[in-house]
Tab-separated table of C-alpha atoms in Angstrom:
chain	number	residue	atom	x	y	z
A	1380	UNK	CA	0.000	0.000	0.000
A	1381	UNK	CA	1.518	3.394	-1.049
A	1382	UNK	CA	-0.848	5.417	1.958
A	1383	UNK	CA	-2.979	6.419	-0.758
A	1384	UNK	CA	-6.399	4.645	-0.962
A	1385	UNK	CA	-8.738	4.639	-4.041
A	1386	UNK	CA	-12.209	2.931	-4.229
A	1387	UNK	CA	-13.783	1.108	-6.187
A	1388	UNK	CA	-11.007	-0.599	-8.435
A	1389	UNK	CA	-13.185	-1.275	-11.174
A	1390	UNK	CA	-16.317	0.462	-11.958
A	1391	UNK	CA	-18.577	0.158	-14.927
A	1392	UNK	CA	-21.363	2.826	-15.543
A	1393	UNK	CA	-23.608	3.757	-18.231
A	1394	UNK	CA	-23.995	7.186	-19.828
A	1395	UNK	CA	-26.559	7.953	-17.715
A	1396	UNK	CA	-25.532	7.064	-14.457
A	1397	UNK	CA	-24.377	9.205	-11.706
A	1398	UNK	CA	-21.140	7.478	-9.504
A	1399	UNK	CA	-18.203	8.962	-7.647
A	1400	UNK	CA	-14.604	8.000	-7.394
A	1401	UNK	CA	-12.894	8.057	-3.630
A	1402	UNK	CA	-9.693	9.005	-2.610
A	1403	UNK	CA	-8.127	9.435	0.782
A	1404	UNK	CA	-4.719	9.424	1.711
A	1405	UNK	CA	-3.124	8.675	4.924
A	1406	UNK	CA	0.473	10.454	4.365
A	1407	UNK	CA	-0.101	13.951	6.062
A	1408	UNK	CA	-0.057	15.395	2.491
A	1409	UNK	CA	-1.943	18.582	2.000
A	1410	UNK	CA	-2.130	18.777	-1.857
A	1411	UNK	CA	-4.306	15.984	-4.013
A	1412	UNK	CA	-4.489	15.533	-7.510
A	1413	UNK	CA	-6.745	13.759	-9.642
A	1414	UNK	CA	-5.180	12.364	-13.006
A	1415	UNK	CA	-6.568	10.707	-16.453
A	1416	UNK	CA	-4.629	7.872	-17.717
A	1417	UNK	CA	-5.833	6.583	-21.217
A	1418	UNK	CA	-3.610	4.088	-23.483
A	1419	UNK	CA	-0.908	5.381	-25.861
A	1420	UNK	CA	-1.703	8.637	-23.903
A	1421	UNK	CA	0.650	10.726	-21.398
A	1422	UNK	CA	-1.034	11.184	-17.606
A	1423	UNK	CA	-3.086	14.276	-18.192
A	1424	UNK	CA	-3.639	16.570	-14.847
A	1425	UNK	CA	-7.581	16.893	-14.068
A	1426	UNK	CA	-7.631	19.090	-10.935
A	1427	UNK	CA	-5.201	19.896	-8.142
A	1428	UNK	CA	-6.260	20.522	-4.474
A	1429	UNK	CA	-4.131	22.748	-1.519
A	1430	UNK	CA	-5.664	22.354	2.023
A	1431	UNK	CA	-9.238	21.460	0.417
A	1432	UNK	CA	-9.062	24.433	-2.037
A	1433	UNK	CA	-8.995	23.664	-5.685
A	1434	UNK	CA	-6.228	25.890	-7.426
A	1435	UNK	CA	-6.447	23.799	-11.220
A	1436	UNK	CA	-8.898	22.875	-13.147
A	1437	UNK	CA	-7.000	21.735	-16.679
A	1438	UNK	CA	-9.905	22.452	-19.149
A	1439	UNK	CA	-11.992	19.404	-17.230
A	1440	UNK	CA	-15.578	19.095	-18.773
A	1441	UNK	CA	-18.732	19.682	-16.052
A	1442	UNK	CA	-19.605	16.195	-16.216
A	1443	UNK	CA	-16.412	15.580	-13.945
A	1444	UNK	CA	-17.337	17.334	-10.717
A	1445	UNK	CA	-14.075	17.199	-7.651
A	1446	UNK	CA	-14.687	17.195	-4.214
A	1447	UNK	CA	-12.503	17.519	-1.595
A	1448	UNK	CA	-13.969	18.387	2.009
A	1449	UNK	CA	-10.698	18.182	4.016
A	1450	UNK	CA	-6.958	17.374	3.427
A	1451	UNK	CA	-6.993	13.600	3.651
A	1452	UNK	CA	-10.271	13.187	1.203
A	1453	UNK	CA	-10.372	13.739	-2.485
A	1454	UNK	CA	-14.013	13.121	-4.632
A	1455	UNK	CA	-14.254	12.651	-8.370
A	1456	UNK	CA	-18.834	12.611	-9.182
A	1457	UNK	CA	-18.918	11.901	-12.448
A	1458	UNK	CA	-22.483	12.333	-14.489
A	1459	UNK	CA	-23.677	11.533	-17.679
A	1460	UNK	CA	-20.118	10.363	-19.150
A	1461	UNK	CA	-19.228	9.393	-22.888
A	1462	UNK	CA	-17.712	5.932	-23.978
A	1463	UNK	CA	-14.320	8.047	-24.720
A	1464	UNK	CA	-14.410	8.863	-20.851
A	1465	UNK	CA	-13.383	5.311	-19.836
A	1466	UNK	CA	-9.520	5.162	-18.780
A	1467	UNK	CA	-7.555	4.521	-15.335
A	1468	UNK	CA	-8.510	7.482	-12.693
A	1469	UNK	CA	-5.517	8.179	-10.755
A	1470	UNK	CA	-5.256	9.756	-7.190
A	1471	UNK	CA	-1.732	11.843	-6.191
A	1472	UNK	CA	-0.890	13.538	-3.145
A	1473	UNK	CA	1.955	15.113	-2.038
A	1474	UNK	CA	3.486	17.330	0.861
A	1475	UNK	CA	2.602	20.603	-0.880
A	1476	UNK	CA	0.769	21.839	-3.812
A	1477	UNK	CA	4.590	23.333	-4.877
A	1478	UNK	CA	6.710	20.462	-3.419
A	1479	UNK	CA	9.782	19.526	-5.332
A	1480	UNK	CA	9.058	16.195	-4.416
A	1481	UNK	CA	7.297	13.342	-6.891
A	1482	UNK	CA	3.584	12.667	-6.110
A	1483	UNK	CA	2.242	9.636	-4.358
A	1484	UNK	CA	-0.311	7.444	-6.462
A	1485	UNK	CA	-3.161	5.405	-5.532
A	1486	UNK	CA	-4.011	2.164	-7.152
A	1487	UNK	CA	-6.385	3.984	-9.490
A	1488	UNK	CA	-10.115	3.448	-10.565
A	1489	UNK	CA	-10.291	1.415	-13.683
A	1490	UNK	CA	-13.700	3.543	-15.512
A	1491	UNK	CA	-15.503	1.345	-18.292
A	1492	UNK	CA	-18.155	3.803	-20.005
A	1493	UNK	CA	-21.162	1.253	-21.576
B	814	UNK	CA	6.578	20.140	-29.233
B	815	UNK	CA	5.355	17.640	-26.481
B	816	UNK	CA	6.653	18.868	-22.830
B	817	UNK	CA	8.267	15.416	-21.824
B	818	UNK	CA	8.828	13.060	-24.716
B	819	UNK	CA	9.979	9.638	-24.208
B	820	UNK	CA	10.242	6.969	-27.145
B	821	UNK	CA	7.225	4.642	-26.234
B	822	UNK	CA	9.448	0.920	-27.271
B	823	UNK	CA	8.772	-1.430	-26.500
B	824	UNK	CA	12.622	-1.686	-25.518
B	825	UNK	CA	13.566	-5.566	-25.181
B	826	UNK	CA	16.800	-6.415	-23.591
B	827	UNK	CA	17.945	-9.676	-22.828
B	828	UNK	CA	18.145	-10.986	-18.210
B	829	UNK	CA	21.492	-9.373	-17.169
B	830	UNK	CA	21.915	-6.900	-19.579
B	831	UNK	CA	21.877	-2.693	-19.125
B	832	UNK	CA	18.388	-1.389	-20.054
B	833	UNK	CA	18.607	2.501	-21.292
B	834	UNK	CA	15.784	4.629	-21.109
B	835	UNK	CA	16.216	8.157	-22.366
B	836	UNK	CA	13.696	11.201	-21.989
B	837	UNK	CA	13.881	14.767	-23.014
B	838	UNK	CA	11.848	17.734	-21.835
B	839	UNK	CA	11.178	21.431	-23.398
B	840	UNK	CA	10.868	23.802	-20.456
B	841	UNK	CA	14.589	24.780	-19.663
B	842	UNK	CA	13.261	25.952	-16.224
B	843	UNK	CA	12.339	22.464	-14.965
B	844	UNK	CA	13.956	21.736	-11.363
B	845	UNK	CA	12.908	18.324	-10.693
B	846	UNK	CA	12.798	14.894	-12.553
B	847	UNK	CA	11.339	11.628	-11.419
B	848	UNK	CA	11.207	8.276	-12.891
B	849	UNK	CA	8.388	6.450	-12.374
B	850	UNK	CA	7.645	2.478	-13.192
B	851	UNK	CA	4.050	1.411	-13.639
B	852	UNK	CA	3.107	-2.154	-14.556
B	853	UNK	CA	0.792	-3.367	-16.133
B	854	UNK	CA	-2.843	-2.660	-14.411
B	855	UNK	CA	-1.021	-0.934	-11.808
B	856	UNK	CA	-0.336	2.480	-10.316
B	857	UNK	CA	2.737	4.517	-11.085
B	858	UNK	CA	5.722	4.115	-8.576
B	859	UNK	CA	8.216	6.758	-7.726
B	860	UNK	CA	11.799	4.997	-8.122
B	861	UNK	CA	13.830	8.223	-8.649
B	862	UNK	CA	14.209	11.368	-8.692
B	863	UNK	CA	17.479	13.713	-9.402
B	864	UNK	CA	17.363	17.447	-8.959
B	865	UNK	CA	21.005	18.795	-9.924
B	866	UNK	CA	23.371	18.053	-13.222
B	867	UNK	CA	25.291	14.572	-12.854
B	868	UNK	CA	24.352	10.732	-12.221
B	869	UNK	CA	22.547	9.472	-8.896
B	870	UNK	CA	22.992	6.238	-8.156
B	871	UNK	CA	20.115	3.969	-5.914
B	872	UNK	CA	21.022	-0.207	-6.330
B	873	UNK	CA	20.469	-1.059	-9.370
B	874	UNK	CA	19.091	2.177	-10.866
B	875	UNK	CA	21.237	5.531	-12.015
B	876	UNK	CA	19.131	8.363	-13.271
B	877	UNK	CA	21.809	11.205	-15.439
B	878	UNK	CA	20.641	14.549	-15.713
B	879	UNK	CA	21.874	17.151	-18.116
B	880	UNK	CA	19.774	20.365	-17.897
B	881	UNK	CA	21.998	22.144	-20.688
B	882	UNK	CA	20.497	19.590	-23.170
B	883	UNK	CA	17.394	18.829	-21.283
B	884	UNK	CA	17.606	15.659	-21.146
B	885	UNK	CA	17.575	12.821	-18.511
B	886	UNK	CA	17.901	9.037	-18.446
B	887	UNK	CA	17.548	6.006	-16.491
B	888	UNK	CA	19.814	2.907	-16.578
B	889	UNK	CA	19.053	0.173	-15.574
B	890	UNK	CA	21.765	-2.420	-14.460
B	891	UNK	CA	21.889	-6.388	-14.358
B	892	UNK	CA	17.737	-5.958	-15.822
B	893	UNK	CA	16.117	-8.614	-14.471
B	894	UNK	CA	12.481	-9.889	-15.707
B	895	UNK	CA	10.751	-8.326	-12.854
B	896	UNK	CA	11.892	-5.136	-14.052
B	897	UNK	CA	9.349	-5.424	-17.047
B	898	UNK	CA	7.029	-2.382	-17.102
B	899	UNK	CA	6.431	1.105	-18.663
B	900	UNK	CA	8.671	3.407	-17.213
B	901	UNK	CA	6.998	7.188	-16.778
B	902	UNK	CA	9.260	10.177	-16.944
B	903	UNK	CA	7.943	13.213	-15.040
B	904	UNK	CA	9.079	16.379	-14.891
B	905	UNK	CA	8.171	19.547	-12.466
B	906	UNK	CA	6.504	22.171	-14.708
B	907	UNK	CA	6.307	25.420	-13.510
B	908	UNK	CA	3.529	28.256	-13.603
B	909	UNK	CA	0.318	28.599	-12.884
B	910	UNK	CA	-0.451	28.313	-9.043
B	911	UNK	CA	1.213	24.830	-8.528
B	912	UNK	CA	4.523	23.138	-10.034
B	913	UNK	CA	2.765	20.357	-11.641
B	914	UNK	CA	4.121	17.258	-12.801
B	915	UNK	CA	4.110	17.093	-16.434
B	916	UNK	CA	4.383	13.330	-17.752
B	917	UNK	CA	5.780	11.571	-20.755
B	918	UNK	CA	4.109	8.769	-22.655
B	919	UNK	CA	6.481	5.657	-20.846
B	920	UNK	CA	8.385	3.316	-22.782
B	921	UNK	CA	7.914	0.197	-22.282
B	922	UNK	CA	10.737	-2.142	-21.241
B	923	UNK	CA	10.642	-6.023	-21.652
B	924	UNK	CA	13.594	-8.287	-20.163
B	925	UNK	CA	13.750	-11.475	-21.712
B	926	UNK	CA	15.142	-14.392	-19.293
């Protein structure tokens, strides 16, 4: 375990269900991420969260919605998603929202989009 | 140009052998550089990092920096088949209100026994 927790592994949805992804990390960290991973694809940067404050939001479209209601919890509610939607959801944290330091992942949410 | 570019392999190099992964960036003001292994269905895992010009050495793994020619590698020594996985290089963007991590594609390394 890396101290950063993400549930469920697997989810499948259709386009007009409403689920959310959960992430909470146990390292003291007070900046979370949330990242897109899709094949042939470099990690693309959703949202980035200081001390429960969102300071990015990298061109994300409304059907992604974050939540993050204190340091240790990050929410992805996701809404009326598209087949091209489906990839591996990854949660980061790290000491601080400009650490020099690398991030620390969770196991990701595998998304299937039916 | 893409921020972090890495050559996406696979790379296949035979049990014992020195596996050489190469990566090159475009923002000259980059401070930080990680290398990152992910396998397959799995989460990306921080393996090294290397902040200043030079070679740092951790076992089995060296990561070289060269900041003139923005550029930075990982070697990998005595590969073993365990070691087969994509291999993320990261790099600390700055701007905006964070210094994001800015990732490259992977390559993807396969050690035959």
């Amino acid at each position: 375990e890396t101290g950063v927790t993400q549930t469920p592994r697997h989810l499948v949805m259709g386009m007009t269900n409403k689920k959310s992804l959960k992430c909470e990390q146990h390292l003291g960290h007070n900046a979370m991420y949330w990242y897109k991973q899709s094949a042939k694809k470099p990690l693309e940067l959703m949202f980035v969260y200081s001390l429960e404050e969102r300071v990015e939001n990298n061109s994300v479209p409304s059907r992604f919605s974050p939540e993050c209601p204190n340091s240790s919890h990050l929410f992805l509610h996701l809404h009326t998603l598209q087949p091209e939607d489906s990839a591996l959801y990854l949660c980061a944290s790290s000491q601080e929202v400009q650490s020099i330091y690398g991030y620390t992942f969770g196991s990701g949410t595998r998304l299937t989009v039916v | 140009q893409k921020e972090v570019e890495q050559n996406s392999g696979p790379l296949s190099v035979p049990e014992g052998a020195i596996a050489s992964l190469n990566c090159t960036y475009s923002d000259r003001v980059s401070q930080s550089f990680f290398w990152y292994r992910q396998y397959s269905g799995k989460s990306p895992e921080l393996i090294m990092s290397i902040y200043s010009n030079g070679d740092k050495e951790d076992g089995r793994f060296t990561a070289q920096l060269n900041k003139a020619s923005q550029y930075v590698s990982l070697l990998i020594r005595d590969s073993q088949p365990s070691d087969s996985a994509t291999y993320l290089c990261a790099v600390n963007g700055l701007g905006g209100a964070t210094n994001k991590l800015i990732f490259g594609t992977g390559t993807l390394l396969a050690v035959q026994p």
